[in-house]
Amino acid sequence: MQNYLTRVWESRFFWVYLAQAELRYKFRRSKLGVIWTMLYPLLLTLMMAVILGSLFKVEVKNFAPYVFSGLIVWEFLVGSVISGCQSLIVSEAYIKQYNHPFAIYPLKTTLVNIYSFLLALPGLALWIFFLQPRNLLVSLAALPVSIILLFLLGWPIVLIVSFINLKYRDFGQISGLVMQLIWYMSPVFYDIKMINSTLLTNLIEINPVTHILNLLRAPMLYGQFPSLLDYGYVFCTMLIFYLAAILFISRSEKTLIFYF
Amino acid sequence: MSHYFIKIRAANLAYPATTYNALTLKQEVFKILRIGKPTRLLYDIHAIRDMDLDILEGDKLGIIGRNGAGKSSLLKAIAGIYPLLSGKIETSGNIRSMFELNLGFEFEASGRENILYRGLLLGETPKSIREKEQEIIDFAELGDFIDYPIKAYSAGMLVRLAFSISTTIRGDILLLDEILSAGDASFQVKAQKRMRELIEDARIIVIVSHDMNSILKICNRAIYMVDGKVAADGKPEDVIREYQNSTAAGAGK
């Protein structure tokens, strides 16, 4: 495994460049270009905050940053799964030419995803700056750790789904549905306090996504560090995904080339 | 003990048929209900069988044989792209392989960016590519076109760029699938000269070719492969004679 990571490190120029190039070409021939990455979650938040806010009868002023902070973390997670499915498939030409470790392609995808997340973050920071300026100090201290954790969480997720999807192409469809299910079970667009079903509340509390969302929400919205429970959940989730990723690499990386 | 080598021991390479035999749910159900034509299962393609081969520093090895004898599979196994079913291949030295020159270009990116893509893919660093960049552009004779997206290139320009990149970034062990040639008449002369330099520079060359003249010209050793095995190994002229005799015999049947 150490040898594997060394090879990942040795090819760093390649996957960093691939990530940069993907970002550059993602918005080719678009007038606003990369600004879309910032604008998209903002506009989506606006729509959801107005509609859901009136549905749940909550004040848009506080509800909007809540939804926004949930959305951008969610977008990172769902992006890891959805774009992750294609991660290896689109890299076929490279994989068939040079024997780099397969994990670098999911790593590239994760870099692209975290970059989109980072671009959306200032939108939230600005909001907080006007509404709750005192939260910014705690955020400054807690956010770097949260961002690193998110990135480290994304890599094995992308790796696992890209490996599975290469062998079983139905996986993309299924994972879309599963993510939709998780979306309803995660407090992205609603607050856990709004729910008056104990079953759903329990589901939400054991759902790791709830705690992953807190990585950003606790400091930005409430001026607190994420709780030990949150960190514990995130670490356990990471551990499980990393163990699974290592299993996938050692079991099936070698023969994966035949499935292109 | 030479510094550069390729050691192949009891190597087997098979393309698993499971990837071709995958059934859809509909086919599975039909199979259980015995409706429709039964799908014929394909067998694994056994490309390399129990091969032992030492390729040492200074070897310029030509691989000849009929189509489907496992020649290209052997090259790709040496490059580490295809895994072995059993046995092992040990290599020492920096491997450069040239299989499909046109594969892996980004058509939206400029020629200059594609030089970087290619170079980094092959394990270069941004710094080392910048040093070679001008040489690559000059050799490919692309001029101002280098900053255009390569989808604007003519087929010949693209081949020239691919050839130029692939031959400028060098390694100790060179794996070639057919002798490369590119471009119009004047470029071909340059390209041939470049290939000769490349072949002289490399510590080990393994080349697959159907062109017996180039094998005779380039190689100091040849193997003749039949059904994934080495049927003959020795001086190129002897091995080629054996190959030609056996194909002549096969044709006479």
Short mmCIF file of C-alpha atoms in Angstrom, two decimals:
data_model
loop_
_atom_site.label_atom_id
_atom_site.label_comp_id
_atom_site.label_asym_id
_atom_site.label_seq_id
_atom_site.Cartn_x
_atom_site.Cartn_y
_atom_site.Cartn_z
CA MET A 1 0.00 0.00 0.00
CA GLN A 2 2.87 2.35 0.82
CA ASN A 3 4.39 1.60 -2.55
CA TYR A 4 1.04 2.35 -4.16
CA LEU A 5 0.81 5.74 -2.45
CA THR A 6 4.37 6.52 -3.53
CA ARG A 7 3.35 5.91 -7.12
CA VAL A 8 0.32 8.17 -6.66
CA TRP A 9 2.64 10.86 -5.33
CA GLU A 10 5.16 10.41 -8.12
CA SER A 11 2.50 11.03 -10.74
CA ARG A 12 1.21 14.16 -8.97
CA PHE A 13 2.07 16.52 -11.82
CA PHE A 14 -0.07 14.48 -14.12
CA TRP A 15 -3.26 14.31 -12.04
CA VAL A 16 -3.02 17.89 -10.85
CA TYR A 17 -2.74 18.98 -14.46
CA LEU A 18 -5.67 16.78 -15.48
CA ALA A 19 -7.78 18.42 -12.78
CA GLN A 20 -6.77 21.93 -13.89
CA ALA A 21 -7.50 21.10 -17.50
CA GLU A 22 -10.89 19.63 -16.65
CA LEU A 23 -11.84 22.80 -14.80
CA ARG A 24 -10.69 24.90 -17.70
CA TYR A 25 -12.71 22.97 -20.27
CA LYS A 26 -15.79 22.43 -18.16
CA PHE A 27 -16.94 25.98 -18.84
CA ARG A 28 -15.65 26.34 -22.35
CA ARG A 29 -17.78 28.62 -24.50
CA SER A 30 -19.85 29.71 -21.52
CA LYS A 31 -20.13 33.45 -20.98
CA LEU A 32 -20.03 33.35 -17.20
CA GLY A 33 -17.60 30.47 -17.06
CA VAL A 34 -16.44 29.48 -13.64
CA ILE A 35 -18.79 32.00 -12.03
CA TRP A 36 -21.51 29.39 -12.59
CA THR A 37 -19.93 27.34 -9.82
CA MET A 38 -20.70 30.17 -7.40
CA LEU A 39 -23.97 31.24 -8.97
CA TYR A 40 -25.61 27.85 -9.26
CA PRO A 41 -25.91 27.01 -5.53
CA LEU A 42 -26.85 30.61 -4.77
CA LEU A 43 -29.76 30.61 -7.17
CA LEU A 44 -30.83 27.13 -6.13
CA THR A 45 -30.80 28.27 -2.51
CA LEU A 46 -32.87 31.29 -3.36
CA MET A 47 -35.54 29.15 -5.01
CA MET A 48 -35.62 26.60 -2.22
CA ALA A 49 -35.51 29.14 0.57
CA VAL A 50 -38.45 31.09 -0.84
CA ILE A 51 -40.60 28.07 -1.67
CA LEU A 52 -39.73 25.82 1.26
CA GLY A 53 -39.52 28.77 3.62
CA SER A 54 -43.15 29.61 2.97
CA LEU A 55 -44.08 25.93 3.12
CA PHE A 56 -42.41 25.40 6.50
CA LYS A 57 -43.28 28.96 7.60
CA VAL A 58 -39.75 29.98 8.49
CA GLU A 59 -37.97 33.27 7.94
CA VAL A 60 -36.03 33.34 4.66
CA LYS A 61 -33.25 35.44 6.19
CA ASN A 62 -32.08 32.61 8.44
CA PHE A 63 -33.32 29.74 6.35
CA ALA A 64 -31.37 30.70 3.23
CA PRO A 65 -27.86 30.36 4.74
CA TYR A 66 -28.98 27.10 6.34
CA VAL A 67 -30.03 25.66 2.99
CA PHE A 68 -26.99 27.08 1.24
CA SER A 69 -24.51 25.60 3.70
CA GLY A 70 -26.22 22.24 3.32
CA LEU A 71 -26.43 22.42 -0.44
CA ILE A 72 -22.77 23.05 -1.16
CA VAL A 73 -21.61 20.16 1.03
CA TRP A 74 -24.33 17.96 -0.48
CA GLU A 75 -23.27 18.96 -3.99
CA PHE A 76 -19.75 17.84 -3.13
CA LEU A 77 -20.99 14.45 -1.90
CA VAL A 78 -23.41 13.85 -4.73
CA GLY A 79 -20.79 15.04 -7.22
CA SER A 80 -18.39 12.47 -5.80
CA VAL A 81 -20.88 9.73 -6.58
CA ILE A 82 -22.27 10.96 -9.89
CA SER A 83 -19.10 12.27 -11.55
CA GLY A 84 -17.24 9.50 -9.73
CA CYS A 85 -19.06 6.89 -11.79
CA GLN A 86 -17.44 8.30 -14.93
CA SER A 87 -14.05 8.91 -13.36
CA LEU A 88 -12.28 5.85 -14.76
CA ILE A 89 -14.37 5.48 -17.90
CA VAL A 90 -13.36 8.89 -19.24
CA SER A 91 -9.71 8.17 -18.48
CA GLU A 92 -9.57 5.08 -20.67
CA ALA A 93 -7.15 6.58 -23.17
CA TYR A 94 -4.62 7.31 -20.43
CA ILE A 95 -5.10 4.04 -18.60
CA LYS A 96 -4.48 2.05 -21.75
CA GLN A 97 -1.26 3.86 -22.44
CA TYR A 98 0.56 4.10 -19.19
CA ASN A 99 0.58 2.06 -16.07
CA HIS A 100 -0.30 4.72 -13.48
CA PRO A 101 -2.15 3.63 -10.33
CA PHE A 102 -5.88 3.77 -11.00
CA ALA A 103 -6.49 5.80 -7.83
CA ILE A 104 -5.08 8.94 -9.44
CA TYR A 105 -8.15 9.35 -11.65
CA PRO A 106 -10.59 9.42 -8.69
CA LEU A 107 -8.13 11.77 -7.01
CA LYS A 108 -8.37 14.09 -9.98
CA THR A 109 -12.17 14.00 -9.83
CA THR A 110 -12.06 14.79 -6.11
CA LEU A 111 -9.78 17.76 -6.76
CA VAL A 112 -12.26 19.12 -9.28
CA ASN A 113 -15.14 18.62 -6.83
CA ILE A 114 -13.42 20.25 -3.88
CA TYR A 115 -12.47 23.18 -6.07
CA SER A 116 -16.12 23.73 -6.97
CA PHE A 117 -16.94 23.55 -3.27
CA LEU A 118 -14.28 26.11 -2.40
CA LEU A 119 -15.56 28.46 -5.08
CA ALA A 120 -19.08 28.33 -3.64
CA LEU A 121 -17.86 28.93 -0.11
CA PRO A 122 -17.28 32.72 -0.35
CA GLY A 123 -20.99 33.12 -1.11
CA LEU A 124 -21.78 31.68 2.29
CA ALA A 125 -18.98 33.60 4.00
CA LEU A 126 -20.39 36.85 2.67
CA TRP A 127 -23.83 36.02 3.99
CA ILE A 128 -22.45 35.16 7.41
CA PHE A 129 -20.33 38.30 7.38
CA PHE A 130 -23.47 40.43 7.29
CA LEU A 131 -25.72 38.29 9.47
CA GLN A 132 -23.40 36.79 12.09
CA PRO A 133 -19.98 38.44 11.83
CA ARG A 134 -18.81 36.95 15.11
CA ASN A 135 -18.99 33.43 13.65
CA LEU A 136 -16.22 34.22 11.22
CA LEU A 137 -13.41 33.79 13.75
CA VAL A 138 -14.42 30.28 14.76
CA SER A 139 -15.05 29.48 11.11
CA LEU A 140 -11.56 30.54 10.21
CA ALA A 141 -10.18 28.11 12.76
CA ALA A 142 -12.50 25.18 12.08
CA LEU A 143 -12.96 25.38 8.32
CA PRO A 144 -9.51 24.28 7.13
CA VAL A 145 -9.92 21.00 9.02
CA SER A 146 -13.45 20.58 7.67
CA ILE A 147 -12.29 21.15 4.09
CA ILE A 148 -9.44 18.66 4.44
CA LEU A 149 -11.81 16.09 5.94
CA LEU A 150 -14.27 16.59 3.12
CA PHE A 151 -11.54 16.13 0.55
CA LEU A 152 -10.21 13.01 2.25
CA LEU A 153 -13.73 11.65 2.42
CA GLY A 154 -14.38 12.31 -1.26
CA TRP A 155 -11.41 10.38 -2.64
CA PRO A 156 -12.37 6.87 -1.49
CA ILE A 157 -16.02 7.47 -2.40
CA VAL A 158 -15.11 8.38 -5.97
CA LEU A 159 -12.69 5.47 -6.14
CA ILE A 160 -15.24 2.92 -4.99
CA VAL A 161 -18.04 4.06 -7.28
CA SER A 162 -15.69 4.38 -10.26
CA PHE A 163 -14.43 0.81 -9.74
CA ILE A 164 -17.92 -0.61 -9.37
CA ASN A 165 -19.35 1.35 -12.28
CA LEU A 166 -16.62 0.16 -14.62
CA LYS A 167 -17.64 -3.45 -14.02
CA TYR A 168 -21.37 -2.98 -13.61
CA ARG A 169 -22.64 -0.12 -15.68
CA ASP A 170 -26.06 -0.29 -14.01
CA PHE A 171 -24.46 1.18 -10.96
CA GLY A 172 -24.74 4.76 -12.20
CA GLN A 173 -28.53 4.52 -12.38
CA ILE A 174 -28.83 2.84 -9.01
CA SER A 175 -26.54 5.29 -7.26
CA GLY A 176 -28.57 8.21 -8.61
CA LEU A 177 -31.63 6.77 -6.89
CA VAL A 178 -29.77 5.95 -3.70
CA MET A 179 -28.42 9.48 -3.49
CA GLN A 180 -31.97 10.79 -3.93
CA LEU A 181 -33.04 8.64 -0.98
CA ILE A 182 -30.16 9.87 1.16
CA TRP A 183 -31.06 13.42 0.17
CA TYR A 184 -34.48 13.05 1.75
CA MET A 185 -32.92 11.49 4.84
CA SER A 186 -30.41 14.30 5.26
CA PRO A 187 -31.15 17.69 6.78
CA VAL A 188 -29.97 19.56 3.71
CA PHE A 189 -33.07 21.60 3.01
CA TYR A 190 -34.92 21.17 6.29
CA ASP A 191 -33.94 21.51 9.93
CA ILE A 192 -34.14 18.42 12.10
CA LYS A 193 -36.33 20.46 14.50
CA MET A 194 -39.00 20.81 11.81
CA ILE A 195 -39.55 17.05 11.76
CA ASN A 196 -42.19 15.56 14.01
CA SER A 197 -41.72 11.91 13.13
CA THR A 198 -39.46 10.01 15.54
CA LEU A 199 -38.57 7.43 12.90
CA LEU A 200 -37.29 10.09 10.53
CA THR A 201 -35.52 11.94 13.35
CA ASN A 202 -33.71 8.76 14.33
CA LEU A 203 -32.78 8.03 10.74
CA ILE A 204 -31.44 11.53 10.35
CA GLU A 205 -29.39 11.27 13.51
CA ILE A 206 -27.63 8.05 12.50
CA ASN A 207 -27.14 9.27 8.94
CA PRO A 208 -23.44 10.22 8.55
CA VAL A 209 -24.42 12.94 6.07
CA THR A 210 -26.05 14.87 8.92
CA HIS A 211 -22.70 15.00 10.68
CA ILE A 212 -20.77 15.74 7.53
CA LEU A 213 -23.05 18.73 6.98
CA ASN A 214 -22.22 19.90 10.50
CA LEU A 215 -18.56 20.22 9.53
CA LEU A 216 -19.56 23.40 7.75
CA ARG A 217 -22.73 24.38 9.55
CA ALA A 218 -21.49 24.34 13.13
CA PRO A 219 -18.78 26.95 12.59
CA MET A 220 -20.44 29.06 9.92
CA LEU A 221 -24.01 29.19 11.20
CA TYR A 222 -23.64 28.69 14.93
CA GLY A 223 -20.10 29.88 15.65
CA GLN A 224 -19.15 26.55 17.22
CA PHE A 225 -16.63 23.85 16.47
CA PRO A 226 -18.22 20.67 15.12
CA SER A 227 -18.98 18.37 18.07
CA LEU A 228 -16.90 15.32 18.94
CA LEU A 229 -19.85 13.22 17.79
CA ASP A 230 -19.67 14.88 14.37
CA TYR A 231 -15.94 14.33 14.09
CA GLY A 232 -16.35 10.76 15.32
CA TYR A 233 -18.98 10.02 12.69
CA VAL A 234 -16.88 11.54 9.94
CA PHE A 235 -13.78 9.58 10.99
CA CYS A 236 -15.69 6.31 11.15
CA THR A 237 -17.26 6.91 7.74
CA MET A 238 -13.85 7.74 6.34
CA LEU A 239 -12.33 4.63 7.88
CA ILE A 240 -14.99 2.41 6.35
CA PHE A 241 -14.62 3.98 2.91
CA TYR A 242 -10.83 3.78 3.02
CA LEU A 243 -10.88 0.13 4.04
CA ALA A 244 -13.33 -0.60 1.24
CA ALA A 245 -11.19 1.38 -1.22
CA ILE A 246 -8.07 -0.55 -0.23
CA LEU A 247 -9.99 -3.78 -0.67
CA PHE A 248 -11.15 -2.71 -4.12
CA ILE A 249 -7.65 -1.71 -5.18
CA SER A 250 -6.00 -4.89 -3.98
CA ARG A 251 -8.76 -7.17 -5.27
CA SER A 252 -9.70 -5.76 -8.62
CA GLU A 253 -7.40 -3.00 -9.87
CA LYS A 254 -5.24 -5.43 -11.84
CA THR A 255 -8.02 -6.99 -13.88
CA LEU A 256 -10.07 -3.81 -14.25
CA ILE A 257 -8.38 -2.98 -17.54
CA PHE A 258 -10.34 -5.77 -19.22
CA TYR A 259 -13.66 -4.08 -18.48
CA PHE A 260 -13.19 -0.96 -20.59
CA MET B 1 24.97 -8.24 -14.37
CA SER B 2 23.66 -5.62 -16.69
CA HIS B 3 21.77 -2.68 -15.33
CA TYR B 4 18.79 -2.80 -17.65
CA PHE B 5 16.78 -5.93 -18.24
CA ILE B 6 13.38 -7.50 -18.80
CA LYS B 7 12.94 -10.93 -17.23
CA ILE B 8 9.88 -12.95 -18.08
CA ARG B 9 9.24 -16.09 -16.06
CA ALA B 10 6.49 -18.64 -16.69
CA ALA B 11 4.24 -15.83 -17.85
CA ASN B 12 0.65 -16.41 -18.83
CA LEU B 13 -1.68 -13.72 -20.06
CA ALA B 14 -5.34 -14.31 -20.76
CA TYR B 15 -8.12 -11.94 -21.65
CA PRO B 16 -10.97 -13.15 -19.47
CA ALA B 17 -14.08 -14.04 -21.42
CA THR B 18 -16.34 -12.97 -18.55
CA THR B 19 -16.17 -9.45 -19.93
CA TYR B 20 -17.58 -10.61 -23.28
CA ASN B 21 -20.04 -13.09 -21.82
CA ALA B 22 -21.84 -10.66 -19.54
CA LEU B 23 -25.56 -11.22 -19.94
CA THR B 24 -28.28 -8.66 -19.49
CA LEU B 25 -31.11 -9.46 -17.12
CA LYS B 26 -33.39 -10.16 -20.09
CA GLN B 27 -30.93 -12.70 -21.46
CA GLU B 28 -30.56 -14.32 -18.05
CA VAL B 29 -34.30 -14.73 -17.67
CA PHE B 30 -34.62 -16.10 -21.22
CA LYS B 31 -31.83 -18.53 -20.45
CA ILE B 32 -33.62 -19.83 -17.37
CA LEU B 33 -36.92 -20.11 -19.26
CA ARG B 34 -35.10 -21.64 -22.25
CA ILE B 35 -36.60 -19.18 -24.68
CA GLY B 36 -34.74 -18.06 -27.74
CA LYS B 37 -31.33 -19.01 -28.97
CA PRO B 38 -28.91 -20.04 -26.21
CA THR B 39 -26.01 -17.62 -26.02
CA ARG B 40 -22.80 -19.30 -26.95
CA LEU B 41 -20.21 -18.73 -24.23
CA LEU B 42 -16.89 -17.42 -25.38
CA TYR B 43 -13.67 -18.82 -23.99
CA ASP B 44 -10.80 -16.89 -22.46
CA ILE B 45 -8.29 -15.70 -24.99
CA HIS B 46 -4.99 -17.11 -23.92
CA ALA B 47 -2.53 -14.65 -25.46
CA ILE B 48 0.75 -15.63 -23.79
CA ARG B 49 1.46 -19.17 -22.65
CA ASP B 50 4.15 -20.20 -20.15
CA MET B 51 6.67 -17.82 -21.59
CA ASP B 52 10.25 -17.56 -20.35
CA LEU B 53 12.38 -14.87 -21.89
CA ASP B 54 15.35 -12.77 -20.84
CA ILE B 55 15.96 -9.52 -22.63
CA LEU B 56 19.22 -7.92 -21.58
CA GLU B 57 20.98 -4.61 -22.05
CA GLY B 58 22.02 -4.12 -25.66
CA ASP B 59 19.31 -6.39 -27.01
CA LYS B 60 17.42 -5.02 -29.94
CA LEU B 61 14.73 -7.63 -30.07
CA GLY B 62 12.34 -8.04 -32.96
CA ILE B 63 9.14 -10.00 -32.42
CA ILE B 64 7.61 -11.60 -35.47
CA GLY B 65 4.69 -13.91 -35.99
CA ARG B 66 1.25 -14.05 -37.48
CA ASN B 67 -1.66 -11.91 -36.39
CA GLY B 68 -3.00 -13.04 -33.04
CA ALA B 69 0.20 -14.77 -31.97
CA GLY B 70 0.41 -12.62 -28.85
CA LYS B 71 3.05 -10.15 -29.99
CA SER B 72 1.30 -6.94 -28.98
CA SER B 73 -0.04 -8.53 -25.81
CA LEU B 74 3.54 -9.31 -24.83
CA LEU B 75 4.54 -5.68 -25.36
CA LYS B 76 1.64 -4.46 -23.26
CA ALA B 77 2.40 -6.93 -20.52
CA ILE B 78 6.00 -5.70 -20.42
CA ALA B 79 4.72 -2.13 -20.21
CA GLY B 80 2.64 -3.19 -17.19
CA ILE B 81 -0.67 -2.32 -18.80
CA TYR B 82 -2.11 -5.83 -18.95
CA PRO B 83 -1.81 -8.03 -15.88
CA LEU B 84 -0.44 -11.57 -16.00
CA LEU B 85 -2.60 -14.51 -15.07
CA SER B 86 0.44 -16.18 -13.54
CA GLY B 87 4.21 -15.89 -13.63
CA LYS B 88 6.02 -12.59 -13.53
CA ILE B 89 7.77 -9.95 -15.52
CA GLU B 90 10.58 -8.03 -13.88
CA THR B 91 11.97 -4.95 -15.50
CA SER B 92 14.75 -2.56 -14.66
CA GLY B 93 14.96 0.74 -16.47
CA ASN B 94 12.62 3.47 -17.54
CA ILE B 95 10.10 2.05 -20.00
CA ARG B 96 8.83 4.08 -22.94
CA SER B 97 6.13 2.53 -25.00
CA MET B 98 4.72 3.72 -28.29
CA PHE B 99 1.59 1.85 -29.13
CA GLU B 100 -1.12 4.12 -30.36
CA LEU B 101 0.27 7.55 -30.96
CA ASN B 102 -3.07 9.26 -31.45
CA LEU B 103 -4.65 7.96 -28.29
CA GLY B 104 -5.15 10.31 -25.38
CA PHE B 105 -5.11 13.66 -27.11
CA GLU B 106 -7.41 16.34 -25.77
CA PHE B 107 -8.98 17.85 -28.84
CA GLU B 108 -10.17 21.03 -27.19
CA ALA B 109 -6.71 21.79 -25.84
CA SER B 110 -3.97 23.54 -27.78
CA GLY B 111 -0.97 21.74 -29.18
CA ARG B 112 1.18 23.25 -26.47
CA GLU B 113 -1.15 21.96 -23.74
CA ASN B 114 -1.22 18.55 -25.32
CA ILE B 115 2.56 18.42 -25.14
CA LEU B 116 2.18 18.92 -21.42
CA TYR B 117 -0.59 16.30 -21.13
CA ARG B 118 1.46 13.72 -22.94
CA GLY B 119 4.69 14.52 -21.17
CA LEU B 120 3.12 14.37 -17.72
CA LEU B 121 1.33 11.15 -18.60
CA LEU B 122 4.70 9.67 -19.44
CA GLY B 123 6.11 10.66 -16.07
CA GLU B 124 7.92 13.90 -16.94
CA THR B 125 7.82 16.96 -14.72
CA PRO B 126 6.50 20.36 -15.87
CA LYS B 127 10.06 21.67 -15.78
CA SER B 128 11.54 18.92 -17.91
CA ILE B 129 8.76 19.33 -20.46
CA ARG B 130 9.30 23.08 -20.71
CA GLU B 131 12.91 22.33 -21.62
CA LYS B 132 11.85 20.01 -24.41
CA GLU B 133 8.82 21.97 -25.56
CA GLN B 134 10.56 24.08 -28.19
CA GLU B 135 12.37 21.06 -29.58
CA ILE B 136 9.07 19.24 -29.96
CA ILE B 137 7.39 22.18 -31.67
CA ASP B 138 10.31 22.74 -34.02
CA PHE B 139 10.51 19.11 -34.99
CA ALA B 140 6.77 18.89 -35.67
CA GLU B 141 7.02 22.05 -37.85
CA LEU B 142 3.77 23.40 -36.45
CA GLY B 143 4.75 27.06 -36.14
CA ASP B 144 1.87 29.23 -34.95
CA PHE B 145 -0.53 26.31 -35.01
CA ILE B 146 0.89 25.10 -31.72
CA ASP B 147 -1.41 27.51 -29.85
CA TYR B 148 -4.57 26.43 -31.72
CA PRO B 149 -6.80 23.71 -30.31
CA ILE B 150 -5.74 20.51 -31.98
CA LYS B 151 -9.21 19.87 -33.36
CA ALA B 152 -8.22 22.54 -35.89
CA TYR B 153 -5.25 20.45 -37.06
CA SER B 154 -5.08 18.48 -40.24
CA ALA B 155 -4.54 14.75 -39.85
CA GLY B 156 -0.93 15.11 -40.91
CA MET B 157 -0.22 17.87 -38.40
CA LEU B 158 -1.64 15.77 -35.61
CA VAL B 159 0.48 12.79 -36.53
CA ARG B 160 3.55 15.02 -36.68
CA LEU B 161 2.84 16.40 -33.24
CA ALA B 162 2.21 12.94 -31.80
CA PHE B 163 5.36 11.60 -33.36
CA SER B 164 7.42 14.54 -32.18
CA ILE B 165 6.25 14.28 -28.57
CA SER B 166 6.64 10.54 -28.41
CA THR B 167 10.14 10.56 -29.81
CA THR B 168 11.45 13.51 -27.81
CA ILE B 169 10.59 12.04 -24.42
CA ARG B 170 12.89 9.07 -24.15
CA GLY B 171 13.50 6.10 -21.93
CA ASP B 172 15.94 3.26 -21.37
CA ILE B 173 13.65 0.55 -22.63
CA LEU B 174 11.77 1.24 -25.81
CA LEU B 175 8.68 -0.77 -26.74
CA LEU B 176 7.47 -0.29 -30.29
CA ASP B 177 4.43 -1.68 -32.05
CA GLU B 178 5.44 -1.34 -35.71
CA ILE B 179 8.01 1.18 -36.87
CA LEU B 180 6.64 4.65 -36.68
CA SER B 181 6.45 6.78 -39.70
CA ALA B 182 4.63 10.02 -40.15
CA GLY B 183 3.74 12.87 -42.41
CA ASP B 184 4.55 13.77 -46.00
CA ALA B 185 7.64 12.75 -47.91
CA SER B 186 9.99 15.38 -46.49
CA PHE B 187 8.82 14.74 -42.94
CA GLN B 188 9.23 11.00 -43.38
CA VAL B 189 12.93 11.42 -44.06
CA LYS B 190 13.26 13.38 -40.82
CA ALA B 191 11.10 10.89 -38.97
CA GLN B 192 13.20 7.96 -40.10
CA LYS B 193 16.36 9.72 -39.00
CA ARG B 194 14.73 10.44 -35.63
CA MET B 195 13.71 6.81 -35.23
CA ARG B 196 17.27 5.67 -35.91
CA GLU B 197 18.58 8.01 -33.20
CA LEU B 198 15.94 6.81 -30.81
CA ILE B 199 16.81 3.19 -31.46
CA GLU B 200 20.49 3.89 -31.00
CA ASP B 201 19.92 5.70 -27.71
CA ALA B 202 17.78 3.07 -26.07
CA ARG B 203 19.42 0.41 -23.89
CA ILE B 204 16.85 -2.20 -24.81
CA ILE B 205 14.43 -2.24 -27.70
CA VAL B 206 11.53 -4.58 -28.20
CA ILE B 207 9.81 -4.12 -31.49
CA VAL B 208 6.85 -5.88 -33.04
CA SER B 209 6.81 -5.71 -36.81
CA HIS B 210 5.60 -7.41 -39.94
CA ASP B 211 8.25 -5.64 -41.95
CA MET B 212 11.12 -8.14 -42.12
CA ASN B 213 13.48 -5.63 -43.69
CA SER B 214 13.31 -3.27 -40.76
CA ILE B 215 13.74 -6.15 -38.32
CA LEU B 216 16.89 -7.16 -40.22
CA LYS B 217 18.12 -3.58 -40.25
CA ILE B 218 17.38 -2.69 -36.62
CA CYS B 219 17.53 -5.84 -34.55
CA ASN B 220 20.35 -8.00 -33.32
CA ARG B 221 17.98 -10.66 -32.00
CA ALA B 222 14.55 -11.90 -32.96
CA ILE B 223 11.88 -14.22 -31.66
CA TYR B 224 9.14 -15.92 -33.63
CA MET B 225 5.90 -16.31 -31.70
CA VAL B 226 3.25 -18.92 -32.34
CA ASP B 227 0.13 -19.18 -30.18
CA GLY B 228 1.60 -17.21 -27.31
CA LYS B 229 4.86 -19.16 -27.21
CA VAL B 230 8.36 -18.55 -28.45
CA ALA B 231 8.85 -20.87 -31.43
CA ALA B 232 12.30 -19.63 -32.35
CA ASP B 233 14.85 -17.33 -30.75
CA GLY B 234 18.14 -16.24 -32.25
CA LYS B 235 19.76 -14.14 -34.94
CA PRO B 236 17.17 -12.17 -36.95
CA GLU B 237 18.13 -13.74 -40.30
CA ASP B 238 17.73 -17.28 -38.92
CA VAL B 239 14.46 -16.58 -37.15
CA ILE B 240 12.99 -14.78 -40.13
CA ARG B 241 13.92 -17.71 -42.37
CA GLU B 242 12.17 -20.07 -40.02
CA TYR B 243 9.07 -17.87 -39.93
CA GLN B 244 8.98 -17.57 -43.71
CA ASN B 245 9.44 -21.32 -44.17
CA SER B 246 6.60 -22.09 -41.79
CA THR B 247 4.21 -19.58 -43.37
CA ALA B 248 5.14 -20.89 -46.83
CA ALA B 249 4.42 -24.41 -45.61
CA GLY B 250 1.14 -23.22 -44.10
CA ALA B 251 0.17 -21.52 -47.36
CA GLY B 252 1.03 -24.64 -49.37
CA LYS B 253 -1.39 -26.82 -47.41
#
